[in-house]
Amino acid sequence: MYVVNVLLIILPVLLAVAFMTIIERKQLAAMQRRVGPNTTGAYGVLQPFADALKLILKENVIPAQSNKIIFYLAPVSSLICSLLGWGIIPFGPGLAISDFSLGILYTLALSSLGVYGILFAGWSANSKYAFLGSLRSTAAMISYELVLSSAILIIILVTGTLNLTSIIEFQESIWLIIPLLPVFIFFFLSILAETSRTPFDLQEAESELVGGFFTEHSSVPFVFFFLSEYSSIVLFSTLTSILFLGGYNLPLIFDKLGIIDLLVNIPSVVLGIKTCIFCFFFVWFRATLPRLRYDQLMELCWLYVLPIAVSFIVLIPSLILGLGLF
């Protein structure tokens, strides 16, 4: 039964990741007035499957001087870490593989372990461009882990729990994005850097015209990195909707409009809508913002965002104690 539950989560996630790729391409085409995928299947909806087939059938070329074991383990470990994060996501009341009491710490641990897959991919390929790409991406992810952890720590201090279901139930009266809007802003910046998305996609160096840490990976290993990146996007979009928009719940004010009665019988549809909103933001930023330089990214994190995050860690608990909200 446990294996069935895992498959019921993983298979829809992989399908969502596949369609996330075509949604991104169509959204970018619409925003930049280009022609998107429109020939493979109705309106191009089968394009992700055609792309997957093309990549799988490609020849897998391995650098002669590479460490072949780590070369293959790096993309596998990245994909596993991104998929394991779905194990504690509550899709509805009682709809989670594991309602872990320390769910947030589990998520942070997995996001930290994902750095090793990127670092090992660049190191094992024995390529200067791949290694430099892995160092850039790893530095960005480690830097913004501090900001991400600071934002989550504020939510823990406000809600008094590490359990995701309890955080969702805490927001039945009001979503946390309203009182914690500045926290949401630097949290969203940190997950953009965490998933190596524009404007923080430093592994794709324009001067080298290469993909970064996965430069030497082709065929199935490249597919694993591709799935890992887009699975992380959907996962962090879901996590954001849980932490700031109440997850699968709607505030009680919607009860007067009859919306809750309409959606409560369809598990996770509310969570899915909120997740799609944040996925839209990921693509919107890619279509709009230019890529930052490495020094600009480090300066933004260490000189601006991190001090603001630390100040909020002190300010918000002080306001809660001062106003007697505990």
Short mmCIF file of C-alpha atoms in Angstrom, two decimals:
data_model
loop_
_atom_site.label_atom_id
_atom_site.label_comp_id
_atom_site.label_asym_id
_atom_site.label_seq_id
_atom_site.Cartn_x
_atom_site.Cartn_y
_atom_site.Cartn_z
CA MET A 1 0.00 0.00 0.00
CA TYR A 2 2.88 2.36 0.80
CA VAL A 3 4.39 1.77 -2.65
CA VAL A 4 1.03 2.61 -4.22
CA ASN A 5 0.88 5.88 -2.27
CA VAL A 6 4.37 6.80 -3.45
CA LEU A 7 3.46 6.07 -7.08
CA LEU A 8 0.26 8.13 -6.74
CA ILE A 9 2.47 11.10 -5.80
CA ILE A 10 5.53 10.60 -8.04
CA LEU A 11 3.76 9.82 -11.33
CA PRO A 12 1.52 12.95 -11.29
CA VAL A 13 4.54 15.03 -10.24
CA LEU A 14 6.59 13.78 -13.21
CA LEU A 15 3.62 14.45 -15.49
CA ALA A 16 3.28 17.96 -14.04
CA VAL A 17 7.00 18.54 -14.62
CA ALA A 18 6.61 17.47 -18.26
CA PHE A 19 3.78 19.92 -18.83
CA MET A 20 5.62 22.63 -16.89
CA THR A 21 8.22 22.64 -19.67
CA ILE A 22 5.66 23.27 -22.41
CA ILE A 23 3.81 25.83 -20.29
CA GLU A 24 7.08 27.70 -19.86
CA ARG A 25 7.83 27.65 -23.58
CA LYS A 26 4.34 28.79 -24.51
CA GLN A 27 4.35 31.53 -21.86
CA LEU A 28 7.76 32.77 -22.99
CA ALA A 29 6.57 32.75 -26.59
CA ALA A 30 3.47 34.77 -25.69
CA MET A 31 5.42 37.30 -23.60
CA GLN A 32 8.21 37.76 -26.15
CA ARG A 33 5.98 37.56 -29.26
CA ARG A 34 7.53 34.37 -30.60
CA VAL A 35 6.07 31.16 -31.99
CA GLY A 36 5.96 28.46 -29.32
CA PRO A 37 5.45 24.68 -29.67
CA ASN A 38 2.33 24.18 -31.81
CA THR A 39 2.79 21.16 -34.08
CA THR A 40 3.32 18.04 -31.93
CA GLY A 41 -0.16 17.09 -30.79
CA ALA A 42 -3.11 19.45 -30.36
CA TYR A 43 -1.70 22.93 -29.62
CA GLY A 44 1.70 21.28 -29.09
CA VAL A 45 0.72 19.49 -25.85
CA LEU A 46 2.71 16.38 -26.82
CA GLN A 47 5.95 18.34 -27.27
CA PRO A 48 7.38 17.30 -23.83
CA PHE A 49 7.05 13.63 -24.76
CA ALA A 50 8.73 14.23 -28.13
CA ASP A 51 11.57 16.07 -26.38
CA ALA A 52 11.97 13.24 -23.86
CA LEU A 53 12.10 10.63 -26.62
CA LYS A 54 14.67 12.67 -28.55
CA LEU A 55 16.93 13.03 -25.50
CA ILE A 56 16.67 9.38 -24.48
CA LEU A 57 17.59 8.21 -27.99
CA LYS A 58 20.66 10.45 -28.14
CA GLU A 59 24.11 8.95 -27.74
CA ASN A 60 25.46 9.17 -24.21
CA VAL A 61 28.99 10.57 -24.52
CA ILE A 62 31.19 10.30 -21.43
CA PRO A 63 34.44 12.35 -21.12
CA ALA A 64 37.45 10.03 -21.22
CA GLN A 65 39.05 11.52 -18.09
CA SER A 66 35.87 11.71 -16.02
CA ASN A 67 35.05 9.81 -12.84
CA LYS A 68 32.33 7.66 -14.39
CA ILE A 69 30.67 6.51 -11.14
CA ILE A 70 30.20 10.02 -9.78
CA PHE A 71 29.42 11.25 -13.30
CA TYR A 72 26.30 9.05 -13.31
CA LEU A 73 25.44 9.39 -9.61
CA ALA A 74 25.34 13.22 -9.71
CA PRO A 75 22.17 13.59 -11.86
CA VAL A 76 20.51 10.65 -10.07
CA SER A 77 21.16 12.21 -6.65
CA SER A 78 19.80 15.60 -7.80
CA LEU A 79 16.58 14.01 -9.07
CA ILE A 80 16.15 11.87 -5.95
CA CYS A 81 16.57 14.87 -3.63
CA SER A 82 14.00 16.90 -5.60
CA LEU A 83 11.46 14.03 -5.63
CA LEU A 84 11.93 13.12 -1.95
CA GLY A 85 10.69 16.58 -1.01
CA TRP A 86 7.16 15.59 -2.08
CA GLY A 87 6.97 12.98 0.68
CA ILE A 88 5.77 15.45 3.32
CA ILE A 89 3.59 17.75 1.15
CA PRO A 90 -0.05 17.71 2.38
CA PHE A 91 -2.32 17.80 -0.69
CA GLY A 92 -5.46 17.84 1.44
CA PRO A 93 -6.66 16.89 4.92
CA GLY A 94 -4.88 13.59 5.59
CA LEU A 95 -3.54 13.41 2.02
CA ALA A 96 0.22 13.14 2.55
CA ILE A 97 2.67 10.26 2.39
CA SER A 98 4.04 11.30 5.79
CA ASP A 99 2.63 13.99 8.05
CA PHE A 100 6.09 14.56 9.53
CA SER A 101 6.20 16.72 12.65
CA LEU A 102 9.55 18.20 11.53
CA GLY A 103 8.52 18.63 7.90
CA ILE A 104 10.19 22.00 7.36
CA LEU A 105 13.55 20.76 8.65
CA TYR A 106 13.23 17.75 6.35
CA THR A 107 12.66 20.07 3.38
CA LEU A 108 15.63 22.27 4.27
CA ALA A 109 17.87 19.23 4.65
CA LEU A 110 16.92 17.91 1.21
CA SER A 111 17.43 21.29 -0.45
CA SER A 112 20.91 21.45 1.11
CA LEU A 113 21.78 17.94 -0.09
CA GLY A 114 20.82 18.92 -3.63
CA VAL A 115 23.96 21.08 -3.76
CA TYR A 116 26.15 17.96 -3.81
CA GLY A 117 24.64 16.67 -7.05
CA ILE A 118 25.50 19.93 -8.81
CA LEU A 119 29.01 20.08 -7.33
CA PHE A 120 29.80 16.45 -8.15
CA ALA A 121 28.48 16.86 -11.70
CA GLY A 122 30.97 19.62 -12.45
CA TRP A 123 33.85 17.93 -10.63
CA SER A 124 33.38 14.45 -12.11
CA ALA A 125 33.26 15.70 -15.71
CA ASN A 126 36.89 16.89 -15.47
CA SER A 127 35.95 19.97 -17.50
CA LYS A 128 36.90 23.55 -16.67
CA TYR A 129 33.58 24.96 -17.88
CA ALA A 130 31.50 22.35 -16.07
CA PHE A 131 33.44 22.82 -12.83
CA LEU A 132 33.17 26.62 -12.96
CA GLY A 133 29.44 26.31 -13.60
CA SER A 134 29.03 24.00 -10.60
CA LEU A 135 31.00 26.39 -8.36
CA ARG A 136 28.86 29.35 -9.42
CA SER A 137 25.62 27.47 -8.88
CA THR A 138 26.77 26.00 -5.56
CA ALA A 139 27.89 29.39 -4.25
CA ALA A 140 24.50 30.91 -5.12
CA MET A 141 22.56 28.05 -3.54
CA ILE A 142 24.61 28.09 -0.34
CA SER A 143 24.36 31.87 -0.04
CA TYR A 144 20.61 31.96 -0.44
CA GLU A 145 20.12 28.95 1.83
CA LEU A 146 20.71 31.42 4.67
CA VAL A 147 17.99 33.76 3.41
CA LEU A 148 15.62 30.84 2.79
CA SER A 149 16.23 29.46 6.28
CA SER A 150 15.71 32.91 7.81
CA ALA A 151 12.32 33.33 6.11
CA ILE A 152 11.21 29.87 7.21
CA LEU A 153 12.45 30.54 10.75
CA ILE A 154 10.16 33.60 10.90
CA ILE A 155 7.20 31.45 9.85
CA ILE A 156 8.10 28.90 12.54
CA LEU A 157 8.24 31.67 15.16
CA VAL A 158 4.84 33.01 14.08
CA THR A 159 3.04 29.66 13.82
CA GLY A 160 4.90 27.85 16.60
CA THR A 161 5.20 24.60 14.63
CA LEU A 162 7.44 22.76 12.15
CA ASN A 163 4.58 20.69 10.73
CA LEU A 164 3.26 21.76 7.32
CA THR A 165 -0.32 20.68 8.05
CA SER A 166 -0.34 22.75 11.25
CA ILE A 167 0.99 25.76 9.33
CA ILE A 168 -1.88 25.38 6.84
CA GLU A 169 -4.45 25.17 9.66
CA PHE A 170 -2.90 28.27 11.27
CA GLN A 171 -3.84 30.27 8.15
CA GLU A 172 -7.58 29.52 8.25
CA SER A 173 -8.32 33.10 9.31
CA ILE A 174 -5.70 34.95 7.23
CA TRP A 175 -2.91 34.04 4.84
CA LEU A 176 0.59 34.76 6.14
CA ILE A 177 1.50 36.59 2.93
CA ILE A 178 -0.57 39.57 4.15
CA PRO A 179 1.18 40.30 7.49
CA LEU A 180 4.53 38.91 6.27
CA LEU A 181 4.71 40.43 2.78
CA PRO A 182 8.37 41.58 3.09
CA VAL A 183 9.30 38.09 4.31
CA PHE A 184 7.54 36.58 1.30
CA ILE A 185 9.50 38.84 -1.07
CA PHE A 186 12.95 37.79 0.12
CA PHE A 187 11.75 34.18 0.48
CA PHE A 188 10.73 34.16 -3.19
CA LEU A 189 14.07 35.71 -4.18
CA SER A 190 15.86 32.94 -2.30
CA ILE A 191 13.92 30.13 -4.01
CA LEU A 192 14.70 31.70 -7.39
CA ALA A 193 18.38 31.40 -6.52
CA GLU A 194 17.83 27.98 -4.93
CA THR A 195 16.41 26.61 -8.18
CA SER A 196 19.01 28.48 -10.30
CA ARG A 197 16.41 30.43 -12.22
CA THR A 198 16.65 33.83 -13.89
CA PRO A 199 18.02 36.26 -12.82
CA PHE A 200 20.16 33.93 -10.67
CA ASP A 201 21.04 31.24 -13.25
CA LEU A 202 24.78 31.78 -12.89
CA GLN A 203 25.76 28.33 -14.11
CA GLU A 204 24.85 29.34 -17.67
CA ALA A 205 27.75 31.66 -18.43
CA GLU A 206 27.26 33.81 -21.51
CA SER A 207 31.00 34.24 -22.06
CA GLU A 208 31.51 30.46 -22.26
CA LEU A 209 28.32 29.66 -24.20
CA VAL A 210 27.81 26.42 -22.30
CA GLY A 211 25.15 24.99 -20.00
CA GLY A 212 27.23 25.07 -16.84
CA PHE A 213 27.66 22.08 -14.53
CA PHE A 214 25.76 19.76 -16.93
CA THR A 215 27.82 20.75 -20.00
CA GLU A 216 29.27 17.25 -20.43
CA HIS A 217 26.04 15.40 -19.62
CA SER A 218 23.88 14.21 -22.50
CA SER A 219 21.03 11.81 -23.14
CA VAL A 220 19.50 10.27 -19.97
CA PRO A 221 21.81 12.03 -17.42
CA PHE A 222 20.77 15.37 -18.93
CA VAL A 223 17.10 14.34 -18.67
CA PHE A 224 17.63 13.65 -14.96
CA PHE A 225 19.05 17.15 -14.41
CA PHE A 226 16.20 18.60 -16.47
CA LEU A 227 13.58 16.76 -14.41
CA SER A 228 15.35 17.74 -11.20
CA GLU A 229 15.27 21.45 -12.04
CA TYR A 230 11.62 21.56 -13.02
CA SER A 231 10.56 19.26 -10.18
CA SER A 232 12.25 21.68 -7.78
CA ILE A 233 10.36 24.59 -9.37
CA VAL A 234 7.00 22.88 -8.87
CA LEU A 235 8.01 21.71 -5.36
CA PHE A 236 9.06 25.17 -4.18
CA SER A 237 5.95 26.70 -5.76
CA THR A 238 3.86 24.23 -3.77
CA LEU A 239 5.86 24.92 -0.61
CA THR A 240 5.40 28.67 -1.08
CA SER A 241 1.65 28.27 -1.43
CA ILE A 242 1.63 26.21 1.78
CA LEU A 243 3.74 28.63 3.81
CA PHE A 244 2.17 31.89 2.63
CA LEU A 245 -1.19 31.14 0.97
CA GLY A 246 -2.68 28.52 3.28
CA GLY A 247 -2.04 25.45 1.10
CA TYR A 248 -5.22 23.50 0.39
CA ASN A 249 -7.31 25.75 2.67
CA LEU A 250 -9.14 28.97 1.86
CA PRO A 251 -9.70 31.70 4.48
CA LEU A 252 -13.07 31.62 6.23
CA ILE A 253 -14.12 34.78 4.39
CA PHE A 254 -14.54 32.66 1.23
CA ASP A 255 -17.14 30.56 3.03
CA LYS A 256 -19.66 33.39 2.66
CA LEU A 257 -19.19 33.29 -1.11
CA GLY A 258 -19.85 29.55 -1.29
CA ILE A 259 -16.44 28.89 -2.83
CA ILE A 260 -15.27 26.56 -0.06
CA ASP A 261 -18.29 24.28 -0.48
CA LEU A 262 -17.57 24.09 -4.21
CA LEU A 263 -13.88 23.16 -3.93
CA VAL A 264 -13.65 21.22 -0.66
CA ASN A 265 -14.87 18.01 -2.32
CA ILE A 266 -12.08 18.11 -4.93
CA PRO A 267 -8.82 17.31 -3.07
CA SER A 268 -5.82 19.53 -3.77
CA VAL A 269 -7.50 21.64 -6.48
CA VAL A 270 -7.00 24.77 -4.36
CA LEU A 271 -3.35 23.88 -3.75
CA GLY A 272 -2.92 23.21 -7.47
CA ILE A 273 -4.28 26.63 -8.44
CA LYS A 274 -1.99 28.40 -5.97
CA THR A 275 1.00 26.37 -7.18
CA CYS A 276 0.26 27.32 -10.80
CA ILE A 277 0.30 31.00 -9.80
CA PHE A 278 3.84 30.75 -8.45
CA CYS A 279 4.97 28.63 -11.42
CA PHE A 280 3.70 31.50 -13.59
CA PHE A 281 5.89 33.91 -11.60
CA PHE A 282 8.96 31.72 -12.21
CA VAL A 283 8.46 31.91 -15.97
CA TRP A 284 7.44 35.58 -15.87
CA PHE A 285 10.73 36.52 -14.19
CA ARG A 286 12.68 34.51 -16.77
CA ALA A 287 10.94 36.37 -19.60
CA THR A 288 11.48 39.77 -18.00
CA LEU A 289 14.69 40.03 -15.96
CA PRO A 290 18.28 39.90 -17.22
CA ARG A 291 20.88 37.59 -15.69
CA LEU A 292 22.90 39.09 -12.83
CA ARG A 293 26.66 38.96 -12.68
CA TYR A 294 28.27 36.77 -10.03
CA ASP A 295 29.45 39.74 -7.94
CA GLN A 296 26.00 41.36 -8.15
CA LEU A 297 24.37 38.20 -6.83
CA MET A 298 26.77 37.91 -3.89
CA GLU A 299 26.40 41.61 -3.10
CA LEU A 300 22.59 41.39 -3.21
CA CYS A 301 22.61 38.45 -0.81
CA TRP A 302 25.26 39.38 1.75
CA LEU A 303 24.91 43.17 1.82
CA TYR A 304 21.16 43.66 1.37
CA VAL A 305 18.85 40.64 1.63
CA LEU A 306 20.53 38.77 4.50
CA PRO A 307 20.71 41.80 6.88
CA ILE A 308 17.02 42.49 6.19
CA ALA A 309 16.17 38.85 6.90
CA VAL A 310 18.09 38.89 10.19
CA SER A 311 16.42 42.13 11.23
CA PHE A 312 12.99 40.57 10.64
CA ILE A 313 14.00 37.58 12.76
CA VAL A 314 14.48 40.03 15.64
CA LEU A 315 11.58 42.38 14.82
CA ILE A 316 8.69 39.96 14.32
CA PRO A 317 9.09 37.93 17.57
CA SER A 318 9.53 41.24 19.42
CA LEU A 319 6.23 42.52 17.99
CA ILE A 320 4.48 39.28 18.86
CA LEU A 321 5.72 39.40 22.46
CA GLY A 322 5.11 43.13 22.77
CA LEU A 323 1.53 42.88 21.53
CA GLY A 324 0.85 39.82 23.67
CA LEU A 325 -0.17 37.63 20.74
CA PHE A 326 1.27 34.42 22.23
#
